[in-house]
């Protein structure tokens, strides 16, 4: 990580890593580099520099769910899908039997 350059008469302030004439007190939440308002990128966990923000991997929850479904249906030559359909049919049959089935009166 780059060494931040402190501002001479302002304790706690540093010069921006990219813009050497702009002083700031804000640091990147990932690498700790001092960043000015022009370099700030909002992130889910605070403010990051452009370099760290460009390295962020996007989260795709739908892709994760679809991948899990593919592995379940592909496992044991489609046995996961067969179990799913059998359990669904058993549930539907139990509902129909409850409506029309033989209840003792």
mmCIF file of C-alpha atoms in Angstrom:
data_model
loop_
_atom_site.group_PDB
_atom_site.id
_atom_site.type_symbol
_atom_site.label_atom_id
_atom_site.label_comp_id
_atom_site.label_asym_id
_atom_site.label_seq_id
_atom_site.Cartn_x
_atom_site.Cartn_y
_atom_site.Cartn_z
ATOM 1 C CA UNK A 1 0.000 0.000 0.000
ATOM 2 C CA UNK A 2 1.225 3.520 -0.735
ATOM 3 C CA UNK A 3 2.511 5.612 2.141
ATOM 4 C CA UNK A 4 0.166 8.600 2.704
ATOM 5 C CA UNK A 5 1.762 12.054 2.640
ATOM 6 C CA UNK A 6 0.612 14.118 5.657
ATOM 7 C CA UNK A 7 -0.379 17.791 5.377
ATOM 8 C CA UNK A 8 2.275 19.838 7.264
ATOM 9 C CA UNK A 9 0.079 22.136 9.419
ATOM 10 C CA UNK A 10 -3.021 19.941 9.726
ATOM 11 C CA UNK A 11 -2.693 16.848 11.933
ATOM 12 C CA UNK A 12 -4.733 13.888 10.692
ATOM 13 C CA UNK A 13 -5.041 15.253 7.156
ATOM 14 C CA UNK A 14 -3.288 13.739 4.162
ATOM 15 C CA UNK A 15 -2.904 14.565 0.492
ATOM 16 C CA UNK A 16 -5.018 12.580 -1.935
ATOM 17 C CA UNK A 17 -3.210 9.684 -3.556
ATOM 18 C CA UNK A 18 -4.171 10.733 -7.114
ATOM 19 C CA UNK A 19 -4.542 14.514 -6.672
ATOM 20 C CA UNK A 20 -1.399 15.559 -4.816
ATOM 21 C CA UNK A 21 -2.577 19.132 -4.093
ATOM 22 C CA UNK A 22 -5.921 18.234 -2.425
ATOM 23 C CA UNK A 23 -5.913 17.578 1.320
ATOM 24 C CA UNK A 24 -8.404 15.177 2.851
ATOM 25 C CA UNK A 25 -9.220 13.255 6.012
ATOM 26 C CA UNK A 26 -11.124 10.469 4.258
ATOM 27 C CA UNK A 27 -9.472 7.125 3.608
ATOM 28 C CA UNK A 28 -10.455 4.142 1.498
ATOM 29 C CA UNK A 29 -12.268 1.557 3.606
ATOM 30 C CA UNK A 30 -10.413 -1.261 1.863
ATOM 31 C CA UNK A 31 -6.775 -0.207 1.357
ATOM 32 C CA UNK A 32 -6.574 2.867 3.614
ATOM 33 C CA UNK A 33 -5.344 5.273 0.937
ATOM 34 C CA UNK A 34 -6.356 8.927 1.409
ATOM 35 C CA UNK A 35 -8.990 9.960 -1.170
ATOM 36 C CA UNK A 36 -10.518 13.309 -2.113
ATOM 37 C CA UNK A 37 -14.196 13.854 -3.068
ATOM 38 C CA UNK A 38 -13.374 13.417 -6.782
ATOM 39 C CA UNK A 39 -11.862 9.964 -6.124
ATOM 40 C CA UNK A 40 -14.581 8.675 -3.765
ATOM 41 C CA UNK A 41 -16.725 5.762 -4.889
ATOM 42 C CA UNK A 42 -19.626 4.717 -2.618
ATOM 43 C CA UNK A 43 -19.447 1.029 -1.746
ATOM 44 C CA UNK A 44 -21.612 -1.273 0.383
ATOM 45 C CA UNK A 45 -19.092 -0.973 3.226
ATOM 46 C CA UNK A 46 -18.199 2.722 3.074
ATOM 47 C CA UNK A 47 -16.159 4.851 0.696
ATOM 48 C CA UNK A 48 -13.512 3.272 -1.525
ATOM 49 C CA UNK A 49 -10.911 4.552 -3.942
ATOM 50 C CA UNK A 50 -11.395 3.965 -7.667
ATOM 51 C CA UNK A 51 -8.792 1.207 -7.724
ATOM 52 C CA UNK A 52 -10.473 -0.851 -4.991
ATOM 53 C CA UNK A 53 -13.968 -0.182 -6.340
ATOM 54 C CA UNK A 54 -12.985 -1.498 -9.766
ATOM 55 C CA UNK A 55 -11.768 -4.776 -8.218
ATOM 56 C CA UNK A 56 -15.091 -5.479 -6.510
ATOM 57 C CA UNK A 57 -16.790 -8.668 -7.672
ATOM 58 C CA UNK A 58 -20.512 -8.241 -8.347
ATOM 59 C CA UNK A 59 -22.867 -10.344 -6.271
ATOM 60 C CA UNK A 60 -25.466 -12.146 -8.334
ATOM 61 C CA UNK A 61 -27.917 -13.928 -6.036
ATOM 62 C CA UNK A 62 -29.971 -15.227 -8.938
ATOM 63 C CA UNK A 63 -26.892 -16.788 -10.472
ATOM 64 C CA UNK A 64 -26.075 -18.532 -7.190
ATOM 65 C CA UNK A 65 -29.599 -19.927 -6.906
ATOM 66 C CA UNK A 66 -29.620 -21.146 -10.504
ATOM 67 C CA UNK A 67 -26.230 -22.794 -10.057
ATOM 68 C CA UNK A 68 -27.477 -24.607 -6.949
ATOM 69 C CA UNK A 69 -30.565 -25.789 -8.850
ATOM 70 C CA UNK A 70 -28.417 -27.092 -11.684
ATOM 71 C CA UNK A 71 -26.234 -29.086 -9.321
ATOM 72 C CA UNK A 72 -29.281 -30.563 -7.556
ATOM 73 C CA UNK A 73 -30.949 -31.592 -10.816
ATOM 74 C CA UNK A 74 -27.688 -32.872 -12.312
ATOM 75 C CA UNK A 75 -26.721 -34.903 -9.246
ATOM 76 C CA UNK A 76 -27.291 -38.681 -9.420
ATOM 77 C CA UNK A 77 -28.577 -38.514 -13.010
ATOM 78 C CA UNK A 78 -31.542 -36.274 -12.164
ATOM 79 C CA UNK A 79 -32.507 -38.014 -8.909
ATOM 80 C CA UNK A 80 -32.931 -34.648 -7.162
ATOM 81 C CA UNK A 81 -35.571 -33.579 -9.656
ATOM 82 C CA UNK A 82 -37.425 -36.909 -9.346
ATOM 83 C CA UNK A 83 -37.511 -36.607 -5.554
ATOM 84 C CA UNK A 84 -38.816 -33.061 -5.869
ATOM 85 C CA UNK A 85 -41.642 -34.116 -8.204
ATOM 86 C CA UNK A 86 -42.574 -37.120 -6.056
ATOM 87 C CA UNK A 87 -42.777 -34.996 -2.912
ATOM 88 C CA UNK A 88 -44.866 -32.405 -4.749
ATOM 89 C CA UNK A 89 -47.306 -35.061 -5.998
ATOM 90 C CA UNK A 90 -47.542 -36.630 -2.525
ATOM 91 C CA UNK A 91 -48.412 -33.235 -1.064
ATOM 92 C CA UNK A 92 -51.081 -32.562 -3.698
ATOM 93 C CA UNK A 93 -52.616 -36.022 -3.241
ATOM 94 C CA UNK A 94 -52.787 -35.513 0.527
ATOM 95 C CA UNK A 95 -54.646 -32.231 0.015
ATOM 96 C CA UNK A 96 -57.143 -33.831 -2.379
ATOM 97 C CA UNK A 97 -57.661 -36.761 0.009
ATOM 98 C CA UNK A 98 -58.310 -34.265 2.802
ATOM 99 C CA UNK A 99 -61.085 -32.602 0.818
ATOM 100 C CA UNK A 100 -62.691 -35.674 -0.690
ATOM 101 C CA UNK A 101 -61.216 -38.556 1.294
ATOM 102 C CA UNK A 102 -63.023 -40.832 3.674
ATOM 103 C CA UNK A 103 -63.612 -39.024 6.927
ATOM 104 C CA UNK A 104 -65.295 -40.983 9.686
ATOM 105 C CA UNK A 105 -68.511 -39.271 10.837
#
